[in-house]
PDB file of C-alpha atoms in Angstrom:
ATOM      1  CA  UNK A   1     -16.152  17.493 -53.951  1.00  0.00           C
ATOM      2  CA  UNK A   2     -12.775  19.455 -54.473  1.00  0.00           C
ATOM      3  CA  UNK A   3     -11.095  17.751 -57.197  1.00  0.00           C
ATOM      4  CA  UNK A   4      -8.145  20.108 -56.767  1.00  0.00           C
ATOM      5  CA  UNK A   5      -4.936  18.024 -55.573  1.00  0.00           C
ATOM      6  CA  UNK A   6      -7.446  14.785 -55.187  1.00  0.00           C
ATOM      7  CA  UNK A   7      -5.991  11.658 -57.306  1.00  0.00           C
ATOM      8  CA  UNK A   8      -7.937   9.494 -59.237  1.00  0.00           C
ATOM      9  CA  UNK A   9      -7.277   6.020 -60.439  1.00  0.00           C
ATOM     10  CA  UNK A  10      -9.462   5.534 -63.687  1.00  0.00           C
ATOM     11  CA  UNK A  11      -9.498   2.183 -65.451  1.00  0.00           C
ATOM     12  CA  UNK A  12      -9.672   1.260 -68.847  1.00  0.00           C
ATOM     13  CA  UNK A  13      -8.108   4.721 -69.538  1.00  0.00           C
ATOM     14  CA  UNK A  14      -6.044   4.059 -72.362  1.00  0.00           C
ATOM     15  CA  UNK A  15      -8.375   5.247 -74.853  1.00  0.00           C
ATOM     16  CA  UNK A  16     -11.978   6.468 -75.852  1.00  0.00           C
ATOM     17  CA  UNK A  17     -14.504   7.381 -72.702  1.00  0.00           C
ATOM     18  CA  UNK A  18     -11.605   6.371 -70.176  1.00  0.00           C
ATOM     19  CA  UNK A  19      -9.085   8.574 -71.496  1.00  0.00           C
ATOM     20  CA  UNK A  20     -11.514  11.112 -72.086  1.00  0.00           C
ATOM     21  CA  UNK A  21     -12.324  11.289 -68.615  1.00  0.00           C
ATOM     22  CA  UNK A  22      -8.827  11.018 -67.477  1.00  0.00           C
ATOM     23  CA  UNK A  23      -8.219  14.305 -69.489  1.00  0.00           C
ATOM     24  CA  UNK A  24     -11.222  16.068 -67.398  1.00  0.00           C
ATOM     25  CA  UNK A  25     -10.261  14.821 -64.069  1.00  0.00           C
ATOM     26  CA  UNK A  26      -6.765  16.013 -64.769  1.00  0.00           C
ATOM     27  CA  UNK A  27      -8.070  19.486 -66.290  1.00  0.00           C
ATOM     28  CA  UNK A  28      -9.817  19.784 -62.974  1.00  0.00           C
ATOM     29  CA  UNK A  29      -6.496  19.622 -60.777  1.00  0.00           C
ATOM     30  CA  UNK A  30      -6.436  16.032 -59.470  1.00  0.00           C
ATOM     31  CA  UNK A  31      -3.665  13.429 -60.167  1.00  0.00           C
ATOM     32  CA  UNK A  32      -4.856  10.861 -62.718  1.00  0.00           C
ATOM     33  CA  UNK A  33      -3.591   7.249 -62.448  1.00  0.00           C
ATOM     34  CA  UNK A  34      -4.571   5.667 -65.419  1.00  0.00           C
ATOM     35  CA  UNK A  35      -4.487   1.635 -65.845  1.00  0.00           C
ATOM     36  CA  UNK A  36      -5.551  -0.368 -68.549  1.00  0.00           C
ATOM     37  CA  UNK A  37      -4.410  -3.906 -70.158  1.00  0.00           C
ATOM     38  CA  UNK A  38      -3.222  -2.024 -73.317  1.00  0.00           C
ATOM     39  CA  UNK A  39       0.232  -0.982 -72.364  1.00  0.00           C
ATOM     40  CA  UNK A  40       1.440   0.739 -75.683  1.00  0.00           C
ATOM     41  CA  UNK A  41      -1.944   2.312 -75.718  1.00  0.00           C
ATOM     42  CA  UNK A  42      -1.004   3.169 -71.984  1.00  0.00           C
ATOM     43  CA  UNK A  43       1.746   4.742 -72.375  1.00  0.00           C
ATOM     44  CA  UNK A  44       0.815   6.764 -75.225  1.00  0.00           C
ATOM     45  CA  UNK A  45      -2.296   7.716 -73.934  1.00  0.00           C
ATOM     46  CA  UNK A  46      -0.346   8.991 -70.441  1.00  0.00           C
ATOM     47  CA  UNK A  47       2.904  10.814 -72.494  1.00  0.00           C
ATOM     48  CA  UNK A  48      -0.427  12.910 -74.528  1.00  0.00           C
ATOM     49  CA  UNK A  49      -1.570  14.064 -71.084  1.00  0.00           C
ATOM     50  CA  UNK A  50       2.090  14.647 -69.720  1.00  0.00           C
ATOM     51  CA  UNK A  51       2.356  16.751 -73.152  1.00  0.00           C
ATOM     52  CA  UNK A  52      -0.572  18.614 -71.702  1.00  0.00           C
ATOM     53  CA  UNK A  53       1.261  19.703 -68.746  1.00  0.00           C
ATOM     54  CA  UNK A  54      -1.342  17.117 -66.381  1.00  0.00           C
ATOM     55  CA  UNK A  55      -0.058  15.391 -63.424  1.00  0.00           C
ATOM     56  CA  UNK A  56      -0.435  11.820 -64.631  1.00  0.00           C
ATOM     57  CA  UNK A  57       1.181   8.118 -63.894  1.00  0.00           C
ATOM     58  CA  UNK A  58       0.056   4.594 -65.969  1.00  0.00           C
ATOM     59  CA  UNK A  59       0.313   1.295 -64.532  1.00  0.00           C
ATOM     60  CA  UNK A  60      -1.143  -1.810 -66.907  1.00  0.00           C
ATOM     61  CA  UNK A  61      -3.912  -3.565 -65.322  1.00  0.00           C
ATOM     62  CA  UNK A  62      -5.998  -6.458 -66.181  1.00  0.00           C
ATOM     63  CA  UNK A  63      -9.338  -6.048 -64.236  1.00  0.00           C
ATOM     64  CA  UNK A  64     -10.256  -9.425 -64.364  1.00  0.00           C
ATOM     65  CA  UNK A  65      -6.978  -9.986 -62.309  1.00  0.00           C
ATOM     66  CA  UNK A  66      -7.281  -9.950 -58.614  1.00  0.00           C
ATOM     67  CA  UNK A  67      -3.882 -10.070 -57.447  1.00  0.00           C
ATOM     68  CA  UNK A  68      -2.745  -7.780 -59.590  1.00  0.00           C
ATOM     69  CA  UNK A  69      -5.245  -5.226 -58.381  1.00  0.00           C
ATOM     70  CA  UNK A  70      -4.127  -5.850 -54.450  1.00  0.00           C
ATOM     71  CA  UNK A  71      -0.784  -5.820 -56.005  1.00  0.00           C
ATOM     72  CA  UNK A  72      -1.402  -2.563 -57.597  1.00  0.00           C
ATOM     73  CA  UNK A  73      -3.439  -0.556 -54.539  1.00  0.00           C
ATOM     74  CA  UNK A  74      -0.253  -1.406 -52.374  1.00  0.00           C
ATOM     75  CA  UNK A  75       2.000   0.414 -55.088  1.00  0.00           C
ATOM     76  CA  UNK A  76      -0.382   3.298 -55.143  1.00  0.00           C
ATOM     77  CA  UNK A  77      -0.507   3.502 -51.565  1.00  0.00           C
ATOM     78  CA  UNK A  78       3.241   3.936 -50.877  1.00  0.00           C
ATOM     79  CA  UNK A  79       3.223   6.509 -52.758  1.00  0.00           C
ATOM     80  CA  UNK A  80      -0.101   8.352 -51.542  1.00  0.00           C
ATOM     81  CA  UNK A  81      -4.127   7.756 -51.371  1.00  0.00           C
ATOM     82  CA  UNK A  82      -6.738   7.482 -53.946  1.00  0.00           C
ATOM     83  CA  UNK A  83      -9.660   9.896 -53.726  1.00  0.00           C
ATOM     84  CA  UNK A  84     -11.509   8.752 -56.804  1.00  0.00           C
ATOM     85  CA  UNK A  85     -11.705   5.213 -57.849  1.00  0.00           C
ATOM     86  CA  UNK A  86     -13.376   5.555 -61.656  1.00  0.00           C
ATOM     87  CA  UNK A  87     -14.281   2.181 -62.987  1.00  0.00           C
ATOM     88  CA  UNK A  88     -14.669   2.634 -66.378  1.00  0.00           C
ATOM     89  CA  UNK A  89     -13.241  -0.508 -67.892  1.00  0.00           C
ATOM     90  CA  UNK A  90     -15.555  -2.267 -69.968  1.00  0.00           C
ATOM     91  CA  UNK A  91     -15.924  -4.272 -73.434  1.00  0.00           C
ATOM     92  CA  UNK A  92     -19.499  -5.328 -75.642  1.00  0.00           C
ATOM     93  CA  UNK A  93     -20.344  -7.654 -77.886  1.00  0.00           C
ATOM     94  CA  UNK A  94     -22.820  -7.427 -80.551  1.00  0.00           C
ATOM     95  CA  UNK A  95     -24.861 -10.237 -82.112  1.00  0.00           C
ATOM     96  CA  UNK A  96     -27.730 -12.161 -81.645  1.00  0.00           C
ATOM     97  CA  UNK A  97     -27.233 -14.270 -78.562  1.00  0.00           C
ATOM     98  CA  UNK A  98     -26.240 -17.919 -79.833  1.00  0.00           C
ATOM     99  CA  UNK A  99     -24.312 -16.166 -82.424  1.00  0.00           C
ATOM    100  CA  UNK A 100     -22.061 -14.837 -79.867  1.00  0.00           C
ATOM    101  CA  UNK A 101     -19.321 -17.048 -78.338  1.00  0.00           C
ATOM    102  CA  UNK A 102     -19.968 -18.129 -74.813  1.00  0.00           C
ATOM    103  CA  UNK A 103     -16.514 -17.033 -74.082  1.00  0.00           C
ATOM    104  CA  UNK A 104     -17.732 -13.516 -75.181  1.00  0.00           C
ATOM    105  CA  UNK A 105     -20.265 -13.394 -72.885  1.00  0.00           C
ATOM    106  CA  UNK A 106     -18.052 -14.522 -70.024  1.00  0.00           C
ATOM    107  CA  UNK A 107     -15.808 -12.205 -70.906  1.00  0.00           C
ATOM    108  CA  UNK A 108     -18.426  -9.574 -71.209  1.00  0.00           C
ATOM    109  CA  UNK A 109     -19.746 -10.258 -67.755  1.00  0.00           C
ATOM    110  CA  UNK A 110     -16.146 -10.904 -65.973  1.00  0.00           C
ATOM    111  CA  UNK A 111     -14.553  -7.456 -67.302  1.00  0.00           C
ATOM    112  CA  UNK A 112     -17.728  -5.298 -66.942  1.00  0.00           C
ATOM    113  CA  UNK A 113     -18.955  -6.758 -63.204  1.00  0.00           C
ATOM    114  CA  UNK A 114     -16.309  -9.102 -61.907  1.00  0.00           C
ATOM    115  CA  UNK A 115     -13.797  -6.282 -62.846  1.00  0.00           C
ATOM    116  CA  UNK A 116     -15.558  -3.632 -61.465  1.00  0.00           C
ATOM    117  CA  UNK A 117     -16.553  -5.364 -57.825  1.00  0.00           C
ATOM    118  CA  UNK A 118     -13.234  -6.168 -57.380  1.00  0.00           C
ATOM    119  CA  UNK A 119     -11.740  -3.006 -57.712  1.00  0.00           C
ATOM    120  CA  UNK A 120     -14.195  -1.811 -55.455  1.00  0.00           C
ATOM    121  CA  UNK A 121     -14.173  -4.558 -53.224  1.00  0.00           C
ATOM    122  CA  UNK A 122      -9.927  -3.603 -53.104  1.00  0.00           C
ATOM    123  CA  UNK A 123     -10.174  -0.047 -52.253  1.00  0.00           C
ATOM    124  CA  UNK A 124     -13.112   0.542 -50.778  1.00  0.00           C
ATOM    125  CA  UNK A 125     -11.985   0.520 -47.519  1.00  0.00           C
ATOM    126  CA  UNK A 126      -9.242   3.119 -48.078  1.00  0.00           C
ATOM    127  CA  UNK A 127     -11.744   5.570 -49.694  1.00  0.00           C
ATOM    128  CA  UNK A 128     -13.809   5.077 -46.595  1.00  0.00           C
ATOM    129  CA  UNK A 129     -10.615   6.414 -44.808  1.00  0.00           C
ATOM    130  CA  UNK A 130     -10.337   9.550 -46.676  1.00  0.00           C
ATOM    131  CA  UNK A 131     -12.265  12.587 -45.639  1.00  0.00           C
ATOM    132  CA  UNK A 132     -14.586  12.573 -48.973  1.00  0.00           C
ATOM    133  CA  UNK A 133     -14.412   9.799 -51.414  1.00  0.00           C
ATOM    134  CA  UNK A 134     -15.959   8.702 -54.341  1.00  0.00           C
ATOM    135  CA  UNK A 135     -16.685   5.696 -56.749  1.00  0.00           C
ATOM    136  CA  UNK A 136     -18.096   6.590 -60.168  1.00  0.00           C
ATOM    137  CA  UNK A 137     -19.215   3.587 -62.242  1.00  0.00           C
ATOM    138  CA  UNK A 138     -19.685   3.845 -65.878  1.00  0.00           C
ATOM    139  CA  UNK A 139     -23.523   2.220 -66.323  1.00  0.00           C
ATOM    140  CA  UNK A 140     -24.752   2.659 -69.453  1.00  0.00           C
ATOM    141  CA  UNK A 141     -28.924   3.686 -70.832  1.00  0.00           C
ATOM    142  CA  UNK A 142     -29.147  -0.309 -71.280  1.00  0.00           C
ATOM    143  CA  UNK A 143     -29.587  -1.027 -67.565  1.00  0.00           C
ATOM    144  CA  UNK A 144     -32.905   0.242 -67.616  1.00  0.00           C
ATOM    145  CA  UNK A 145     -33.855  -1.815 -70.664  1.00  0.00           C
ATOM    146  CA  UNK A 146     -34.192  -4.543 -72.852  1.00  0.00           C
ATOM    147  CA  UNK A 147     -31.528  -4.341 -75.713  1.00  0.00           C
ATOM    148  CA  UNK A 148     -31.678  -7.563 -78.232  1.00  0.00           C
ATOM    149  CA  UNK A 149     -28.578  -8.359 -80.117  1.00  0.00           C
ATOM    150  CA  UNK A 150     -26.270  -7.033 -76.611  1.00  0.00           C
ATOM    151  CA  UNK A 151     -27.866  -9.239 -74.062  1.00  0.00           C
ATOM    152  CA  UNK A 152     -24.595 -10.286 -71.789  1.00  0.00           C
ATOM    153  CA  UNK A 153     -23.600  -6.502 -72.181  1.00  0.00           C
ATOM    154  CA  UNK A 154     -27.374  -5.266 -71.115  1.00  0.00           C
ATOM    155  CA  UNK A 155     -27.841  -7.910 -68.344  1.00  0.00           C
ATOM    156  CA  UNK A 156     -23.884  -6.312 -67.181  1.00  0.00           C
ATOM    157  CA  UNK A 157     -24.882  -3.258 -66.848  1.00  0.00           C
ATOM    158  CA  UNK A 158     -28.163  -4.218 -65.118  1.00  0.00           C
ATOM    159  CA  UNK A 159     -25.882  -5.440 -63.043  1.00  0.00           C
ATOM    160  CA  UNK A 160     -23.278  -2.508 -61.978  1.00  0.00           C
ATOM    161  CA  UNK A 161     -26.638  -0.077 -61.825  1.00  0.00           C
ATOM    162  CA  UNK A 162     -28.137  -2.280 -59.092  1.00  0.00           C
ATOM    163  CA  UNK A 163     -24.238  -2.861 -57.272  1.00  0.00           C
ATOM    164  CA  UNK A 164     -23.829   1.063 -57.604  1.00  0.00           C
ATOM    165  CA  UNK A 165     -27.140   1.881 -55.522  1.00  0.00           C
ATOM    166  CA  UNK A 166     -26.813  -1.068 -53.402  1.00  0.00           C
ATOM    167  CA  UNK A 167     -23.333  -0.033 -52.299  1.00  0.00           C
ATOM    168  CA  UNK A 168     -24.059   3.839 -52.241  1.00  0.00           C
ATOM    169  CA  UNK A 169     -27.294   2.662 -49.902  1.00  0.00           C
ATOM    170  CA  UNK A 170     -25.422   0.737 -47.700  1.00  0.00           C
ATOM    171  CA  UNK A 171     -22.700   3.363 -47.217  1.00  0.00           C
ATOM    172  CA  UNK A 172     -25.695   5.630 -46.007  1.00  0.00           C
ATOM    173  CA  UNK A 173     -26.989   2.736 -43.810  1.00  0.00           C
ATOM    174  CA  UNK A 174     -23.195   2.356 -41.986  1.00  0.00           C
ATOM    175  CA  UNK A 175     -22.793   6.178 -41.677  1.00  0.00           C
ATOM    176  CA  UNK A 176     -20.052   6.226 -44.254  1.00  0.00           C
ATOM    177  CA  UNK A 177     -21.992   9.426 -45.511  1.00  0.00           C
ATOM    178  CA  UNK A 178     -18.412  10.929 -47.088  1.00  0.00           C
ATOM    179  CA  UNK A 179     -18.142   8.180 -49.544  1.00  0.00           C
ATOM    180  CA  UNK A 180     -20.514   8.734 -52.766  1.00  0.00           C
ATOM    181  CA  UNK A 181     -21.044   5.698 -55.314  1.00  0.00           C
ATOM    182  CA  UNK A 182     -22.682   7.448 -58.511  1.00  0.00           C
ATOM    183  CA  UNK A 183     -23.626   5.589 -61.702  1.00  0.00           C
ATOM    184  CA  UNK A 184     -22.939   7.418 -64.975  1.00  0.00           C
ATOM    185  CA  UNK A 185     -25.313   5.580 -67.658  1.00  0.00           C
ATOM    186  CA  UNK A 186     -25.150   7.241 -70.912  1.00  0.00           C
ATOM    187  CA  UNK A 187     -26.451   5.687 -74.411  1.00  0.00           C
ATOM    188  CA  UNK A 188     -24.605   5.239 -77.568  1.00  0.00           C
ATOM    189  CA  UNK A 189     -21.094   6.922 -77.419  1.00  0.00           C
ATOM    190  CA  UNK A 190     -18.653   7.687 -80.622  1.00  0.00           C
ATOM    191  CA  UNK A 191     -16.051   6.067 -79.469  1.00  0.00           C
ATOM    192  CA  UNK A 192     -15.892   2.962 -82.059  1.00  0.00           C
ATOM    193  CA  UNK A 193     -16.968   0.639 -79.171  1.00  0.00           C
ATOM    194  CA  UNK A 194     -20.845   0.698 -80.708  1.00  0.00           C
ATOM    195  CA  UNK A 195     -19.932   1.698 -84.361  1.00  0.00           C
ATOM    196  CA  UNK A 196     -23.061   0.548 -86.195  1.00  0.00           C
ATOM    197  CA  UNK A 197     -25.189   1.123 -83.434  1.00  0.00           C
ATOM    198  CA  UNK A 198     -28.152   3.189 -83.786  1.00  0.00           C
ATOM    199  CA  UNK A 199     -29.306   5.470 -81.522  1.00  0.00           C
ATOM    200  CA  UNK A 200     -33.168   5.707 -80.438  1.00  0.00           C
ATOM    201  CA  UNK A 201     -35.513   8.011 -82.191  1.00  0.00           C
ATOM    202  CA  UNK A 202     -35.217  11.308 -79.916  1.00  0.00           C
ATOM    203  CA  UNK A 203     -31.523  10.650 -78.814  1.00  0.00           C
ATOM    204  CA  UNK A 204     -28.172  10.665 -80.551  1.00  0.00           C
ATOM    205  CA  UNK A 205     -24.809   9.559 -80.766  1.00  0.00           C
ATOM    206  CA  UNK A 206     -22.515  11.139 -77.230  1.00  0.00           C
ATOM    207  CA  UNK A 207     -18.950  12.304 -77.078  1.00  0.00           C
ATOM    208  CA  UNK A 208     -16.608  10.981 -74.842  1.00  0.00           C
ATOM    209  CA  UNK A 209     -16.119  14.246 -74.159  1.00  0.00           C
ATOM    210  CA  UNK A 210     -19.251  15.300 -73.065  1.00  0.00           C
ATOM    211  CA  UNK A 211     -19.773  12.395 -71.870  1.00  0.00           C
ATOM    212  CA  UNK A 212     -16.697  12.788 -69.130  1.00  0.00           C
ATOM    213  CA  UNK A 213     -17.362  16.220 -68.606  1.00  0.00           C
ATOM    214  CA  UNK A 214     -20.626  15.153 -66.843  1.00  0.00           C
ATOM    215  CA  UNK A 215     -19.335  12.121 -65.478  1.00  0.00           C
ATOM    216  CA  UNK A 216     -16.937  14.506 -63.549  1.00  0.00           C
ATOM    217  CA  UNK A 217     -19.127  17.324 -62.522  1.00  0.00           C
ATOM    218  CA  UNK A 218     -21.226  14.306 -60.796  1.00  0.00           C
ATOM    219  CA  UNK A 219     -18.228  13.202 -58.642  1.00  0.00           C
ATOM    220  CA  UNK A 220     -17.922  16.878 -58.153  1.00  0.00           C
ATOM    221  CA  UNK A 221     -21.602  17.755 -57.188  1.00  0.00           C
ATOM    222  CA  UNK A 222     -21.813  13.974 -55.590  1.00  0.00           C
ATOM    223  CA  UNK A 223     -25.024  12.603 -57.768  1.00  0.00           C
ATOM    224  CA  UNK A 224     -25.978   9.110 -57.681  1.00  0.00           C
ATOM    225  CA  UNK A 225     -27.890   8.505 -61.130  1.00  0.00           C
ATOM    226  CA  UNK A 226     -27.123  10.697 -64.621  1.00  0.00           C
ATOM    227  CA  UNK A 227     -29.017   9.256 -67.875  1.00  0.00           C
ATOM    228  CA  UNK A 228     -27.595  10.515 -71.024  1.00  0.00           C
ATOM    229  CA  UNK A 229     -28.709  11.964 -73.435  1.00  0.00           C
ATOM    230  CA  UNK A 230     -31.292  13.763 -71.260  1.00  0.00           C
ATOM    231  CA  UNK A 231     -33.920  12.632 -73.595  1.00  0.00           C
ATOM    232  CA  UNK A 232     -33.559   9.098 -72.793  1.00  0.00           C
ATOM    233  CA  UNK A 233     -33.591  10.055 -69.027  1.00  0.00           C
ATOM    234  CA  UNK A 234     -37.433  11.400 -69.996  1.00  0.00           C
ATOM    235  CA  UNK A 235     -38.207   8.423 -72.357  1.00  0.00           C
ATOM    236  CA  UNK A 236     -37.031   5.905 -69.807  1.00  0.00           C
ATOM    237  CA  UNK A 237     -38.779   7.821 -66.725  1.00  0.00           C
ATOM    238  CA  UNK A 238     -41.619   8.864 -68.492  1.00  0.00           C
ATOM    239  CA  UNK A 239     -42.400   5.231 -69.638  1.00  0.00           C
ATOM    240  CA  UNK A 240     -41.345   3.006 -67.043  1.00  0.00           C
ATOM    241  CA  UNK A 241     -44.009   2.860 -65.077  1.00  0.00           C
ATOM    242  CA  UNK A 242     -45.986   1.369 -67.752  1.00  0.00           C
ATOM    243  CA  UNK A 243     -46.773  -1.912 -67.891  1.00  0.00           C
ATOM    244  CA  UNK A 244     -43.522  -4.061 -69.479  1.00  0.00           C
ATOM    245  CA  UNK A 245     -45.551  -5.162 -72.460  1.00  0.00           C
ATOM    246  CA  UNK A 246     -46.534  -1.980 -73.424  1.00  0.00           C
ATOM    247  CA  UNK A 247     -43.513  -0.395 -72.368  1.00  0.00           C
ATOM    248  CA  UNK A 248     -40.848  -3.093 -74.905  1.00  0.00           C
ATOM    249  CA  UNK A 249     -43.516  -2.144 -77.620  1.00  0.00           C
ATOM    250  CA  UNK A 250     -42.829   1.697 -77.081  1.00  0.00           C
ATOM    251  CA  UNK A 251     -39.107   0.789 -77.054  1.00  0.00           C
ATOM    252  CA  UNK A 252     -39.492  -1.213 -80.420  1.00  0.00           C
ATOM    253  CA  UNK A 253     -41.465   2.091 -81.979  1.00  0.00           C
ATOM    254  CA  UNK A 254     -38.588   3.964 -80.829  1.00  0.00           C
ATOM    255  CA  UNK A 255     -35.766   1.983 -82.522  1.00  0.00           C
ATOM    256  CA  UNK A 256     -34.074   0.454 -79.050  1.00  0.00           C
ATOM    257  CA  UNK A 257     -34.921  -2.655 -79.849  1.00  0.00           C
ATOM    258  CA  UNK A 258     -32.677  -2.838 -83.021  1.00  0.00           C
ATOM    259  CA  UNK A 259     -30.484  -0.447 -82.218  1.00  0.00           C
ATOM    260  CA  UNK A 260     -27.417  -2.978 -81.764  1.00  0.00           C
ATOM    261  CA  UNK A 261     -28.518  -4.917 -85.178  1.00  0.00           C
ATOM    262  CA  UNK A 262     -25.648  -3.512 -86.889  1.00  0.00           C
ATOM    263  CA  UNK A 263     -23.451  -3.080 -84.637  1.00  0.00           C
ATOM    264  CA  UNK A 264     -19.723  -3.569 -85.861  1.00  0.00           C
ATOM    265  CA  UNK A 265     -17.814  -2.207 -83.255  1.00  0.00           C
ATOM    266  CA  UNK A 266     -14.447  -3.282 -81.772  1.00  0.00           C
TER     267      UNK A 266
END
């Protein structure tokens, strides 16, 4: 896909992985709408890219807000389409399960899925109008397994992994074959969302900018499914076809199983 002149509305953009891949969109040509709930964070984050010489606008959005995403695709759409909807907004919450407070884990699971379907669910139907489209969800390494002390966050991005291919399938099955849905699902990222966190023995701590730099060339070369580091794309593949017991034993050898124990992120 031929990001030149495209626009792309990225959420939770205000900062870390979002603004990071913001900065790469924009790098690659395309308009960036940025949102986020963060407005001085918002508007700083979009006057650094305008600095930059991008093509950029900011509009604060809550996710979790329905109306105000109809509210804000008829804005956008006055003023021209959307090519790329980027749903990157996301929080996590670290702590052993009844430790956390069940309003964290509501919140948890409204931001990461509720926030992303409906997004989708809002301008899906104008991407489908466009001559190519594309949807990339930020996933994360934890859909594919067990991770104790980030269970809501885990069991959300279980979640957008199975939407992501479920969508993308059914897009294939309706002949919508111009619209991509790809799920970016990368492990531990420095972005002071998972400070604390360990990484996996044969893995590491990601950039955001690496991170968006492959994030984009997926929307680009229109790939469904990118595990990151590439390591845990070989751990997970390589071992998931063993049977589960065996397989969360491997995963406590290799440190994933305690790999949010610290975690002191924000």
């Amino acid at each position: 896909m031929d990001l030149r002149a495209s626009r792309v509305l990225v959420t939770g953009a205000a900062h870390g992985l979002g603004l990071a891949l913001a900065r790469e969109f924009a790098a690659r040509g395309a308009h960036v709408i940025l949102t986020d709930r963060n407005v001085p964070l918002l508007e700083e984050a979009a006057a650094r890219l305008r600095a930059d010489g991008r093509s950029v606008e900011a509009h604060p959005l809550d996710v979790t807000d329905a109306a105000a995403i109809v509210a804000l695709r008829e804005r956008l759409l006055d003023t021209g389409p959307v090519d790329v909807l980027v749903n990157n907004a996301g929080v996590v919450f670290g702590g052993g399960f009844a430790d956390v407070p069940l309003e964290r884990h509501q919140a948890t699971i409204g931001i990461n899925v509720g926030g992303l379907v409906a997004m989708t669910h809002a301008f899906l139907p104008h991407l489908e109008s466009r001559p190519r489209a594309a949807i990339l969800n930020i996933c994360s390494a934890s859909a594919f397994i067990g991770l104790p002390y980030a269970t809501t966050y885990a069991a959300s991005k279980w979640a957008v992994l199975g939407f992501s291919e479920s969508l993308d399938e059914e897009l294939r099955e309706r002949g919508r074959h111009h619209v991509r849905v790809s799920a970016l699902c990368p492990s531990y990222i420095t972005t002071g969302l998972f400070a604390g966190a360990r990484p996996s023995a044969g893995t590491w701590l990601l950039t955001a900018e690496g991170v968006a730099r492959a994030g984009v060339r997926m929307v680009e070369r229109r790939g469904t499914r990118l595990i990151l580091p590439w390591t845990a794309g070989i751990l997970l593949g390589g071992f998931g076809w063993l049977p589960r017991p065996v397989f969360h034993a491997l995963a406590r050898l290799f440190g994933v199983s305690r790999s949010m124990a610290q975690w002191r992120g924000h």
